[in-house]
C-alpha positions as semicolon CSV with decimal commas, in nm:
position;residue;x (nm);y (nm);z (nm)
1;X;-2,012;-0,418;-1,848
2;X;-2,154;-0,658;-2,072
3;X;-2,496;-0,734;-2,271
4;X;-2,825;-0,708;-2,087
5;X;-2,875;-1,077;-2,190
6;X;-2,535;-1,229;-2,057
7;X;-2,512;-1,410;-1,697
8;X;-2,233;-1,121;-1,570
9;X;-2,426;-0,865;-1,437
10;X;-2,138;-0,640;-1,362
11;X;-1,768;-0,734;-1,371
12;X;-1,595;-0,488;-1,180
13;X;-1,184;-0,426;-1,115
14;X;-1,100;-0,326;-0,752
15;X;-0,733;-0,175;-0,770
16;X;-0,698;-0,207;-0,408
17;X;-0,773;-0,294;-0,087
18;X;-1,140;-0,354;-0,104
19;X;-1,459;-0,501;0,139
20;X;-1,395;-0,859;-0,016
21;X;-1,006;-0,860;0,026
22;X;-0,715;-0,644;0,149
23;X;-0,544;-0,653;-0,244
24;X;-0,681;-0,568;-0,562
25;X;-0,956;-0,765;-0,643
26;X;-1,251;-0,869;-0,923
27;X;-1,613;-0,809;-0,837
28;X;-1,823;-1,032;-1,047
29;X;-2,227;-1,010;-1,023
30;X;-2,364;-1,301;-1,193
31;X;-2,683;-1,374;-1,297
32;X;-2,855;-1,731;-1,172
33;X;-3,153;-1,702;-1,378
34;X;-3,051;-1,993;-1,582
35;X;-2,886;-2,200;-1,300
36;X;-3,212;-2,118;-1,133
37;X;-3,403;-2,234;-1,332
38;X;-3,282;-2,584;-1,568
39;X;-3,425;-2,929;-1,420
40;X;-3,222;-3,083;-1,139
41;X;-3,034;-3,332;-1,371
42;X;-2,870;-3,024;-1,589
43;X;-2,773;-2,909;-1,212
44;X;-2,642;-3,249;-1,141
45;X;-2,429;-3,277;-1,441
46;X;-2,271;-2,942;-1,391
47;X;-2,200;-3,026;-1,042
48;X;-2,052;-3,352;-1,171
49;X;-1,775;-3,143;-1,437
50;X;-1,677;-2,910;-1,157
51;X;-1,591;-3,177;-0,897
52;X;-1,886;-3,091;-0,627
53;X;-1,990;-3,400;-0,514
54;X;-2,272;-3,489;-0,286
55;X;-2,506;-3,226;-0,372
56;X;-2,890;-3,188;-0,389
57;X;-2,959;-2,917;-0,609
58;X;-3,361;-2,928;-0,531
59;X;-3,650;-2,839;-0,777
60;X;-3,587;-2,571;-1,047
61;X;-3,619;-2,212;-0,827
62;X;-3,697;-2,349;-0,463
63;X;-3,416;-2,193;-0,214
64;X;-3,265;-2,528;-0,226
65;X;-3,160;-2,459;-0,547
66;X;-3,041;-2,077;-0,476
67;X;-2,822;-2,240;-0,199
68;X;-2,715;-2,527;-0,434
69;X;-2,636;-2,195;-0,684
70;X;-2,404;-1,997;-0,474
71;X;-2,206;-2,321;-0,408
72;X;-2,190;-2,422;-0,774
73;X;-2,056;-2,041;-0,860
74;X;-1,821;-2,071;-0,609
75;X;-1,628;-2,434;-0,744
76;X;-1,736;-2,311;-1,115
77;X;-1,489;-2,008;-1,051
78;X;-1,222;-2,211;-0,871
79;X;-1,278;-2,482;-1,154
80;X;-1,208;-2,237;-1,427
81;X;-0,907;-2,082;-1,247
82;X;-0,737;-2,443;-1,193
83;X;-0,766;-2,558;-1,546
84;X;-0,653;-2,278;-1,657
85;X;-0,324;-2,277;-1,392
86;X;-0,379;-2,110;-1,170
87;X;-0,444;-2,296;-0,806
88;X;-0,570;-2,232;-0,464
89;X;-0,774;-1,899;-0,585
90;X;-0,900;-1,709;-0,247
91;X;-1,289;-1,631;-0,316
92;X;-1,564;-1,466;-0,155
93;X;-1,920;-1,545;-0,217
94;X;-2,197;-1,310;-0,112
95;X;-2,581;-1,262;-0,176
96;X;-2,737;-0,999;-0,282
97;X;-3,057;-0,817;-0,287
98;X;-3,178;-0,965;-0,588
99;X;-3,237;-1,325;-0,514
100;X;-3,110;-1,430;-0,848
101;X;-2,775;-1,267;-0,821
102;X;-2,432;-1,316;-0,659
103;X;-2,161;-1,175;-0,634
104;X;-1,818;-1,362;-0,690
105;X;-1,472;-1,176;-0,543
106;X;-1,154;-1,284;-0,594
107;X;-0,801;-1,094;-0,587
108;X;-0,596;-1,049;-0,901
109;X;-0,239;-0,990;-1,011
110;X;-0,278;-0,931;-1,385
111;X;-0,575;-0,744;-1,481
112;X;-0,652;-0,917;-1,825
113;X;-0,638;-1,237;-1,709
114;X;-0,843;-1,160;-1,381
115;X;-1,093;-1,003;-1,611
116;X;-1,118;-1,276;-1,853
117;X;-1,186;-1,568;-1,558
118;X;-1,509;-1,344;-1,506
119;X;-1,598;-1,371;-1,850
120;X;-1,529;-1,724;-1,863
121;X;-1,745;-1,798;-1,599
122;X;-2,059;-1,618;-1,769
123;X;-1,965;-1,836;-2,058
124;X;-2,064;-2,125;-1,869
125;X;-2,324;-2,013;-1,689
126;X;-2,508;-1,898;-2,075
127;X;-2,421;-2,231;-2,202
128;X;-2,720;-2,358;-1,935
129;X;-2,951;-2,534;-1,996
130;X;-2,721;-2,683;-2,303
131;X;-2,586;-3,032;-2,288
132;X;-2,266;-2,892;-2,372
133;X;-2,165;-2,762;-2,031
134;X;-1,919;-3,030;-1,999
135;X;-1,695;-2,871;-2,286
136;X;-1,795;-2,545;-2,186
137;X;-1,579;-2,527;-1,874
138;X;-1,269;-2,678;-2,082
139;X;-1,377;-2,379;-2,337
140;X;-1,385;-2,137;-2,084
141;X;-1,045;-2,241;-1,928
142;X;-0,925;-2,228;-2,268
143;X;-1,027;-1,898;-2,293
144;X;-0,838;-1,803;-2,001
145;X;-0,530;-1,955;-2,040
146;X;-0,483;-1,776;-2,408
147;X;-0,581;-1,406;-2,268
148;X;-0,339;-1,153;-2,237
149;X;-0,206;-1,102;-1,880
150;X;-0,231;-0,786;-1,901
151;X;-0,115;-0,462;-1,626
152;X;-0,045;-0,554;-1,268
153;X;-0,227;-0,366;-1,009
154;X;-0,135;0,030;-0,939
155;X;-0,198;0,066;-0,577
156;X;0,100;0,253;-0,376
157;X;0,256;0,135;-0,105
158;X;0,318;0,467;0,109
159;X;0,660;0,601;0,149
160;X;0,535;0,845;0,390
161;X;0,290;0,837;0,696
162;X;-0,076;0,814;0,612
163;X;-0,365;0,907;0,800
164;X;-0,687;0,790;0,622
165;X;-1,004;0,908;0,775
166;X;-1,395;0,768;0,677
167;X;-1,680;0,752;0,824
168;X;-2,019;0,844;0,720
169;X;-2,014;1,198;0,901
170;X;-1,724;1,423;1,014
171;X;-1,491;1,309;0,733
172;X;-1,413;1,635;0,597
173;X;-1,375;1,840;0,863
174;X;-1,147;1,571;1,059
175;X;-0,920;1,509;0,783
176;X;-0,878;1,912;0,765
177;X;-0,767;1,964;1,113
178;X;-0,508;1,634;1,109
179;X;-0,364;1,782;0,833
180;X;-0,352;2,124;0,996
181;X;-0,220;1,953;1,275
182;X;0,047;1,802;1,072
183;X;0,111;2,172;0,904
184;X;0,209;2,286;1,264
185;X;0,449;2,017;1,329
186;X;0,629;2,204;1,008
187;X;0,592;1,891;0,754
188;X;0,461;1,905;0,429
189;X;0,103;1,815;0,410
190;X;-0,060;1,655;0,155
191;X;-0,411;1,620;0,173
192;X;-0,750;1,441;-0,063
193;X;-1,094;1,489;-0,042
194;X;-1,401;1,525;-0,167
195;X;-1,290;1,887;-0,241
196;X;-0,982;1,812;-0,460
197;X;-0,630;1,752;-0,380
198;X;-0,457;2,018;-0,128
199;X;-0,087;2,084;-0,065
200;X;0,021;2,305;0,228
201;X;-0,296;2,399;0,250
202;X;-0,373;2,484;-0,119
203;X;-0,597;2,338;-0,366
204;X;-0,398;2,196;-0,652
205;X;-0,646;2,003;-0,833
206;X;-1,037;2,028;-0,763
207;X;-1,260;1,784;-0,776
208;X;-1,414;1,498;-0,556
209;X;-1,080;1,281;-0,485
210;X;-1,224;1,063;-0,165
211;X;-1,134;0,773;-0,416
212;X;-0,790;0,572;-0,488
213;X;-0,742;0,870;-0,720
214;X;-0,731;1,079;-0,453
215;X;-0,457;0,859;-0,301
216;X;-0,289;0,762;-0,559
217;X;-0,254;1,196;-0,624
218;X;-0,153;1,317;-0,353
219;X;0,110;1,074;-0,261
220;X;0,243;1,183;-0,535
221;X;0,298;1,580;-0,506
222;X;0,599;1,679;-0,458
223;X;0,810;1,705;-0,141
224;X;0,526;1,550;0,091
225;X;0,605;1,441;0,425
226;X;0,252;1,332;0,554
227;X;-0,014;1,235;0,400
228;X;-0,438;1,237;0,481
229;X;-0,705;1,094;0,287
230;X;-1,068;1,085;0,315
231;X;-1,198;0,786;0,205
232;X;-1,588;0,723;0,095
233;X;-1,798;0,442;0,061
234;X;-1,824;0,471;-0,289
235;X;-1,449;0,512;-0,408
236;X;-1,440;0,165;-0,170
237;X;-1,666;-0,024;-0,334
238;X;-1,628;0,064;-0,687
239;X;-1,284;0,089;-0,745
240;X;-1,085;-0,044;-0,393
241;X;-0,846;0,177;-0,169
242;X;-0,575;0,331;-0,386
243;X;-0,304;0,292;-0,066
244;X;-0,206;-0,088;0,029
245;X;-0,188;0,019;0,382
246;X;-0,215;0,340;0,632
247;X;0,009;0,407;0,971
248;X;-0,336;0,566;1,113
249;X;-0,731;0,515;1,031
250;X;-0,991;0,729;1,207
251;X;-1,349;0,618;1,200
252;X;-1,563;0,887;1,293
253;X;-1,919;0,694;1,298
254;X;-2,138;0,526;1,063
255;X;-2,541;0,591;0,994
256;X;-2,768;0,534;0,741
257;X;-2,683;0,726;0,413
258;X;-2,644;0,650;0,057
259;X;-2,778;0,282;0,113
260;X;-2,960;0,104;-0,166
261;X;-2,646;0,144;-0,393
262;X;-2,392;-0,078;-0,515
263;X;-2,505;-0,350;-0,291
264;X;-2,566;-0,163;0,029
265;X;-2,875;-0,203;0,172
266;X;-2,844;-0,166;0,558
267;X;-2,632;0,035;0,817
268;X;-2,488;-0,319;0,869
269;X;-2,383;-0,346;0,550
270;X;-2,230;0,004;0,535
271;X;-2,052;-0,054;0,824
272;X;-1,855;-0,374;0,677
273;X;-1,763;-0,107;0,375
274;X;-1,618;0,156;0,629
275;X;-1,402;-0,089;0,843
276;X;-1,207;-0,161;0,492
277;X;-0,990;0,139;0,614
278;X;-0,893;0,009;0,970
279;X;-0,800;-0,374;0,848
280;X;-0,574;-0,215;0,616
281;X;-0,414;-0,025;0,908
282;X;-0,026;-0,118;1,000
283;X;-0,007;-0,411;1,255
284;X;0,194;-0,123;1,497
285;X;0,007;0,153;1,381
286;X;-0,352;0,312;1,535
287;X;-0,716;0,225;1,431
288;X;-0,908;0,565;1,621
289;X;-1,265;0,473;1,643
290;X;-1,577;0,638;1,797
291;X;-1,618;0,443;2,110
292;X;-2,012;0,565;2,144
293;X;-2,087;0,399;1,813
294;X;-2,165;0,046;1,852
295;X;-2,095;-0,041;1,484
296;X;-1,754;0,171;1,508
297;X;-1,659;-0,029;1,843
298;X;-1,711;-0,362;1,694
299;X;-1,417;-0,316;1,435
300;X;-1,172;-0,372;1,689
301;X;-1,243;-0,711;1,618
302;X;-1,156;-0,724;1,277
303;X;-0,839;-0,450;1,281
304;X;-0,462;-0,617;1,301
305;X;-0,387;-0,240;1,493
306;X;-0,372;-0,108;1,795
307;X;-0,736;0,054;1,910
308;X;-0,712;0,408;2,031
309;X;-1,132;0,520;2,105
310;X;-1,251;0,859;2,149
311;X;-1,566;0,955;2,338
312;X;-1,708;1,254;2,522
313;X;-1,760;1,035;2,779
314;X;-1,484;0,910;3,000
315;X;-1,682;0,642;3,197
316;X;-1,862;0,499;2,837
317;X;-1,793;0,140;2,804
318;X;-1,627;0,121;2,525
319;X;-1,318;0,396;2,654
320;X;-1,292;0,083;2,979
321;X;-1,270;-0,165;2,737
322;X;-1,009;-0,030;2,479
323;X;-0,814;0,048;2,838
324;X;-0,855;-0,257;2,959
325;X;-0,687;-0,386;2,618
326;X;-0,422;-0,164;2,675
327;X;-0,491;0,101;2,404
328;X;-0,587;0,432;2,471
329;X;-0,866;0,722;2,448
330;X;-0,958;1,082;2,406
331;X;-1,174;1,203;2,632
332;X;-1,353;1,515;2,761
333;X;-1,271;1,551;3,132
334;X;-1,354;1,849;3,318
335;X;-1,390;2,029;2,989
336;X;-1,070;1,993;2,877
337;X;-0,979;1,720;2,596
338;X;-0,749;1,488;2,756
339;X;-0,568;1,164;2,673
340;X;-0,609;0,820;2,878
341;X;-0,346;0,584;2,910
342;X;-0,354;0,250;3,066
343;X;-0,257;0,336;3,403
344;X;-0,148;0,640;3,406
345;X;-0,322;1,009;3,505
346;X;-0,509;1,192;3,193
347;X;-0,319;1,392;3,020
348;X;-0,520;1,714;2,964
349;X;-0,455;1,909;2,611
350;X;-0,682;2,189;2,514
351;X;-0,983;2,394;2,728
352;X;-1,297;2,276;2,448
353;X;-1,417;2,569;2,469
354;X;-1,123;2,738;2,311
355;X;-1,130;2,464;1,983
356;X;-1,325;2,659;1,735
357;X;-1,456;2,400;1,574
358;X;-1,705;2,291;1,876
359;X;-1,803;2,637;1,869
360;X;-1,749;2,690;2,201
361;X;-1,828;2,351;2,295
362;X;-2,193;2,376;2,132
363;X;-2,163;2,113;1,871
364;X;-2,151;1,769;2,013
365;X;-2,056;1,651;1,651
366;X;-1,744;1,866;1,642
367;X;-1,631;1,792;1,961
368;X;-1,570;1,451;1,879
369;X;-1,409;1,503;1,532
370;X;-1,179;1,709;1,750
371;X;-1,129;1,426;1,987
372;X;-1,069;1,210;1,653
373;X;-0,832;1,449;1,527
374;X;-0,612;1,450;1,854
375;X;-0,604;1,127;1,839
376;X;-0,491;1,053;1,509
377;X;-0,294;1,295;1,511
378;X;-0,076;1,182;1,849
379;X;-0,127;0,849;1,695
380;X;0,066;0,947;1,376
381;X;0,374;1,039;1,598
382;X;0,325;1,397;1,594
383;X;0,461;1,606;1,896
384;X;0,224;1,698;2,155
385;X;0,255;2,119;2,118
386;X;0,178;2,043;1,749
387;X;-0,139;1,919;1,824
388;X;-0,218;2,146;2,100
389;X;-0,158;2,429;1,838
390;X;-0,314;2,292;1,626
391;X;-0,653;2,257;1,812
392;X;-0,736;2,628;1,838
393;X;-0,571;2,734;1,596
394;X;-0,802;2,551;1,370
395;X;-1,103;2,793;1,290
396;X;-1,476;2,730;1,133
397;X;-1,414;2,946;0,851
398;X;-1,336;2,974;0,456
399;X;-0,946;2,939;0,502
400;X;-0,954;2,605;0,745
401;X;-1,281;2,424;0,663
402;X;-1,511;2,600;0,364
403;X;-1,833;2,435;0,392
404;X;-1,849;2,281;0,674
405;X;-2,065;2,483;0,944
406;X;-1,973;2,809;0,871
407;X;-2,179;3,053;1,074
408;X;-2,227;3,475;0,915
409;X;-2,400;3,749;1,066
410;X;-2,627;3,922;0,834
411;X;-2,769;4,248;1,041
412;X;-2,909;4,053;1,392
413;X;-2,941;3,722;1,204
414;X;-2,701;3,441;1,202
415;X;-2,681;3,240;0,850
416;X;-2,501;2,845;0,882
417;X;-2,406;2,693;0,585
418;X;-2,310;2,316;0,606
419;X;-2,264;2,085;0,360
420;X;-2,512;1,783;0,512
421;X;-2,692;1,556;0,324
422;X;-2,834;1,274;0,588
423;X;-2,983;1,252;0,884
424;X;-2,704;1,265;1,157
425;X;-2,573;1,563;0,936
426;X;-2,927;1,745;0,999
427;X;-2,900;1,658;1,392
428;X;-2,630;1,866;1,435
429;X;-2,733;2,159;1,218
430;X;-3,039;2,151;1,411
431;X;-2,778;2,145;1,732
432;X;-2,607;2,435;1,597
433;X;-2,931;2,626;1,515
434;X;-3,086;2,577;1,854
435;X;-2,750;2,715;2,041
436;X;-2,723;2,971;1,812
437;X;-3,061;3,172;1,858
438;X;-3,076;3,430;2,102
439;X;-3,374;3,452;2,351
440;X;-3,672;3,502;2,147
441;X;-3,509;3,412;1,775
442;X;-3,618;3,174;1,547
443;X;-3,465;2,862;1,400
444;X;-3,539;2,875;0,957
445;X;-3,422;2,615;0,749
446;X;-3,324;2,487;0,414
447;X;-3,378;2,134;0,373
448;X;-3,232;1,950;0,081
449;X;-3,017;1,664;-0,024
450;X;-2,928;1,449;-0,325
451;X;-3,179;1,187;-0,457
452;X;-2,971;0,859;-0,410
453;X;-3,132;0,865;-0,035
454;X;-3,389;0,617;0,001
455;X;-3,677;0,707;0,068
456;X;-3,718;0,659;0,436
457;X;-3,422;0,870;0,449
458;X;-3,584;1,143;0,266
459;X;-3,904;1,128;0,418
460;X;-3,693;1,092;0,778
461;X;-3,483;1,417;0,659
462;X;-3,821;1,596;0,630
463;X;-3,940;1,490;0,942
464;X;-3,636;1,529;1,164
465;X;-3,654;1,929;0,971
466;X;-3,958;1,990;1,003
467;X;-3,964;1,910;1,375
468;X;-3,621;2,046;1,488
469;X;-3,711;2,400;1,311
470;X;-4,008;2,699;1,333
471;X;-3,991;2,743;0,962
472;X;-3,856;2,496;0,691
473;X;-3,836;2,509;0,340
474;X;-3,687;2,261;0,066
475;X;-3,465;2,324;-0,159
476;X;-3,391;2,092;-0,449
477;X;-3,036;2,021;-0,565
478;X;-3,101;1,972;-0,935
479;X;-2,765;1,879;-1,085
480;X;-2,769;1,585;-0,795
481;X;-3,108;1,445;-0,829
482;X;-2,939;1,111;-0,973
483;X;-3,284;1,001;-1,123
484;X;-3,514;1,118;-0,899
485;X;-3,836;1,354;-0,967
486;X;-3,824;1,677;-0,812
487;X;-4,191;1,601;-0,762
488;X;-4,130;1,284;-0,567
489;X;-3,861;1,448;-0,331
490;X;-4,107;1,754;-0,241
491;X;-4,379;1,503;-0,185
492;X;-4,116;1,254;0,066
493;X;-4,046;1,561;0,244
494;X;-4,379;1,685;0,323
495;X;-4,475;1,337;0,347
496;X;-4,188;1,341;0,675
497;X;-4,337;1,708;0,759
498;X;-4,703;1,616;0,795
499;X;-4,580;1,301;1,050
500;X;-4,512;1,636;1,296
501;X;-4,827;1,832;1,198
502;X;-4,608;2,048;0,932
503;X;-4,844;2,113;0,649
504;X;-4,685;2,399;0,447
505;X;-4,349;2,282;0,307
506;X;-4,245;2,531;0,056
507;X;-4,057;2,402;-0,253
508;X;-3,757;2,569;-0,418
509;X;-3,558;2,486;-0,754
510;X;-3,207;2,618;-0,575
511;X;-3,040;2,629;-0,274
512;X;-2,980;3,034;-0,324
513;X;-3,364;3,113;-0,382
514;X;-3,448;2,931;-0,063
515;X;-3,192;3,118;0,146
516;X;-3,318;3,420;0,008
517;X;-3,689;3,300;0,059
518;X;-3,602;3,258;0,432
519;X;-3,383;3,600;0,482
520;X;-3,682;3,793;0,345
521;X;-3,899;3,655;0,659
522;X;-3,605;3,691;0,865
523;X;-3,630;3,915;1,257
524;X;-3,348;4,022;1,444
525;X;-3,214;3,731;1,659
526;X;-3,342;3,444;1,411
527;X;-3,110;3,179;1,253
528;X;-3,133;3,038;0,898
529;X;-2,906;2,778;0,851
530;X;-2,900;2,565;0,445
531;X;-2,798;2,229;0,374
532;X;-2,568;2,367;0,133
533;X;-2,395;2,199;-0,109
534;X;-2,472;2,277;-0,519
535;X;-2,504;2,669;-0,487
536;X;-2,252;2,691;-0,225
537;X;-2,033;2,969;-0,413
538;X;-2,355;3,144;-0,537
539;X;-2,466;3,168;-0,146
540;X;-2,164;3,269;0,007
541;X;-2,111;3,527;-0,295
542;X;-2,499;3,645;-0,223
543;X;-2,434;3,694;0,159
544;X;-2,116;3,913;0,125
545;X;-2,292;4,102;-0,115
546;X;-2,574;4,138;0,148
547;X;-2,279;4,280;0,372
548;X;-2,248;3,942;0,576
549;X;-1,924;3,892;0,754
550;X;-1,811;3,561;0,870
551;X;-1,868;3,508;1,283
552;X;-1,458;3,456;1,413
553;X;-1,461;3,207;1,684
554;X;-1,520;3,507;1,985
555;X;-1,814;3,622;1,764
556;X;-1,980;3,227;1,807
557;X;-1,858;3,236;2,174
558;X;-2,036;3,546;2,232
559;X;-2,373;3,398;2,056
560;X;-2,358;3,097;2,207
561;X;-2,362;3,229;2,562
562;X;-2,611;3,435;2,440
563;X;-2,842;3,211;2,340
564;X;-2,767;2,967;2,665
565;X;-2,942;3,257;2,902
566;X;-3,226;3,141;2,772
């Protein structure tokens, strides 16, 4: 980072694969105030130094001149780079919110170097509206050429198979059951998350590794044979995949969460930042992708693999079209998940209602991150039985998949605790909450999430809650509130409640004290169900000292055909 007065904004190294190239780039965010803003012949003569002829730059801050900007940058950089020896330097050039910034990517091979062109080019850029921009570029190279070269790039290049799984929902709990999956095939199984790093099934390091960390750790345990990583939007953008390649990418769907950081502004946008992991897919490997999600779909355009969709529909366009390009899809057919070849007859694997994890078919949402999992999971070469073990075998509990819809019984009332923190998260806790209540039960909930959402998305989550439940309360995650009022959330949320007719939204400084809010108004046959994630341990540790016992998957079977009679 630099001074708040400088022309780089940001300079930021990418140590892998990233959304501007598939190698360790630079991500520079300049500052056009002063390119902006000089008269028209300080524009020409600039454009005259850098070779970019035939140019009208346009009156001082008219969009003529923002267009005339982003192509100045663009030689400036290339300018710079050439002088200083360095030829033919690959760039990307994109806009930003902020109509006087840009943002300038290009890949590197020695970081100090790499680093120093950035510099160099907010050299420049300062030196406006001075008549000594002509020896500023030969300066600038200068400054280049003398920098140290500095360390080469540390992304690995996998010496084992590598599933990496992102997507903005479903992550977690996919990567989990691949790498169970894997477990049953008897390999070693190494595993990063957003949890910490797990080998075999145990945690070795905690922590939130859905980053290159993550990658870069657990390809390096010990003994691994196979290898899963979740990968986030964030570790993407601000620091690059830490894995040149994968042998397998699953993307489970994409929706509108954390946008209105680092650049991100629509689901568009987000999307572009997610299909990073299937381009860096092998050319003969597997790209899975959600065939109902239009976004998802549309990466087949931009993968080098092979597309292999998933869908609980087996007639959805998508599943045709991935056929008809002779790849393949996992499908529901007659309740059973099955596998479609080009043509050939399905090839049926597991009953869905005996995969815990769709609770007995309930949860739309889990059925297809089990149809993901199959698929990446066949797609990764393993055997067939493996993965048909490994589908029931899988179970919504503590041991397989802490955190992630986890259902208790507490007396005649059923607690779920899921760690969901958007709105496609809260659809199917509100899924899970309706086919969980018996005939006559109620549906309470805890409402929170962290305060990077945007507003709409707040305001939405409130809404959406408020709506989809008979009794809602909020509960404020205070070590995540990332600069936000606690004020301000409560009054988004009510703000979404009242759009419903909801006009008492209680307010609640913890996750645990909300629960417990909602038990005390619990009746027999009611579900409470928290978007759980900063008291987690606290609430599990309160419920087992309340005598709750975790619901095996017979227990959920039971409730859910329970609540269906009605």
């Amino acid at each position: 980072m630099t001074d708040e007065h400088s022309s780089v904004a940001e300079l930021r190294v990418l140590e892998g694969p990233n959304l501007y190239f598939p190698r360790a780039a630079v991500k520079l965010t300049l500052d056009l105030a002063r390119l902006l803003e000089v008269s028209e012949s300080e524009a020409l003569r600039l454009a005259a130094r850098i070779g970019l002829r035939n140019v009208r730059p346009g009156a001082a801050g008219s969009g003529f001149r923002q267009r005339f900007a982003a192509r100045a940058v663009a030689r400036l950089v290339r300018q710079i780079a050439a002088e200083a020896g360095t030829h033919r330097l690959a760039l990307r050039v994109r806009p930003t919110a902020d109509v006087h910034q840009i943002v300038v990517a290009y890949p590197w091979r020695r970081r100090g170097r790499a680093e120093e062109l950035g510099r160099a080019v907010g050299f420049v850029l300062d030196s406006l509206p001075r008549a000594e921009v002509e020896a500023a570029v030969s300066q600038a190279a200068a400054r280049v050429r003398s920098a140290a070269e500095g360390e080469p790039p540390q992304t690995i290049r996998p010496r084992v198979r590598v599933v990496a799984v992102t997507g903005t929902n479903g992550k977690t709990t996919t990567s989990r059951m691949i790498a169970h999956m894997a477990r049953c095939a008897g390999l070693h199984v190494g595993w990063s998350s957003t949890d910490g790093i797990y080998l075999d099934g145990v945690l070795v390091e905690s922590g939130d590794y859905s980053g290159p960390s993550g990658a870069g750790r657990v390809l390096a345990q010990p003994g691994i044979e196979f290898a899963v990583t979740e990968t986030a939007r964030g570790g993407i953008l601000l620091r690059g995949i830490g894995v040149t390649s994968n042998d397998v990418s699953v993307v489970t769907n994409v929706s509108a969460d954390h946008l209105g950081m680092q650049g991100i502004d629509t689901v568009d946008q987000l999307a572009e930042v997610k299909a990073v992991v299937a381009r860096i897919t092998k050319p003969g490997g597997w790209a899975v992708l959600n065939a109902q999600d239009p976004r998802v779909l549309g990466m087949r355009s931009v993968i080098k693999a092979r597309p292999w969709v998933f869908s609980r529909d087996p007639d959805a366009p998508g599943v045709r079209q991935v056929l008809g390009e002779n790849g393949r899809a996992t499908t529901i057919i007659d309740g059973w998940i099955s596998v479609l070849d080009p043509g050939a007859d399905p090839n049926p694997l597991q009953a869905v209602v005996d995969v815990p994890m769709t609770l007995a078919g309930l949860s739309h949402f889990n059925v297809e991150n089990a149809l993901a999992a199959a698929s990446a999971g066949l797609a990764a070469g393993l055997d067939s039985d493996a993965v048909v073990r490994g589908l029931p075998s899988f179970e919504q509990g503590r041991e397989l998949n802490h955190g992630r819809m986890n259902i208790y019984s507490l007396g005649d009332v059923t607690v779920a605790i899921d760690l969901e923190q958007n709105e496609a998260g809260l659809e199917a806790l509100l899924e899970i909450m309706s086919g969980l209540c018996a005939p006559g039960g109620r549906r309470l909930l805890v409402l929170g999430t962290a305060g990077d959402r945007t507003d709409d998305i707040v305001r939405g989550l409130g809404e959406a809650g408020a709506r989809g439940s008979d009794v809602v309360v909020i509960a404020h995650k205070l070590d995540y509130m990332r600069g936000r009022d606690v004020a301000e959330m409560t009054e988004l949320y009510r703000e979404g409640a009242r759009l419903v007719g909801v006009e008492e939204v209680p307010a609640f400084d913890t996750e645990l004290q909300a629960l417990q809010s909602l038990m005390a108004q619990s009746r027999p046959d009611d579900v409470v169900a928290v978007m759980c994630h900063q008291d987690r341990p606290l609430v599990e540790e309160w419920l087992r000292s309340q005598g709750a016992t975790a619901d095996d998957a017979a227990a959920i079977r039971r409730k859910v055909l329970s609540a269906a009679v009605s």
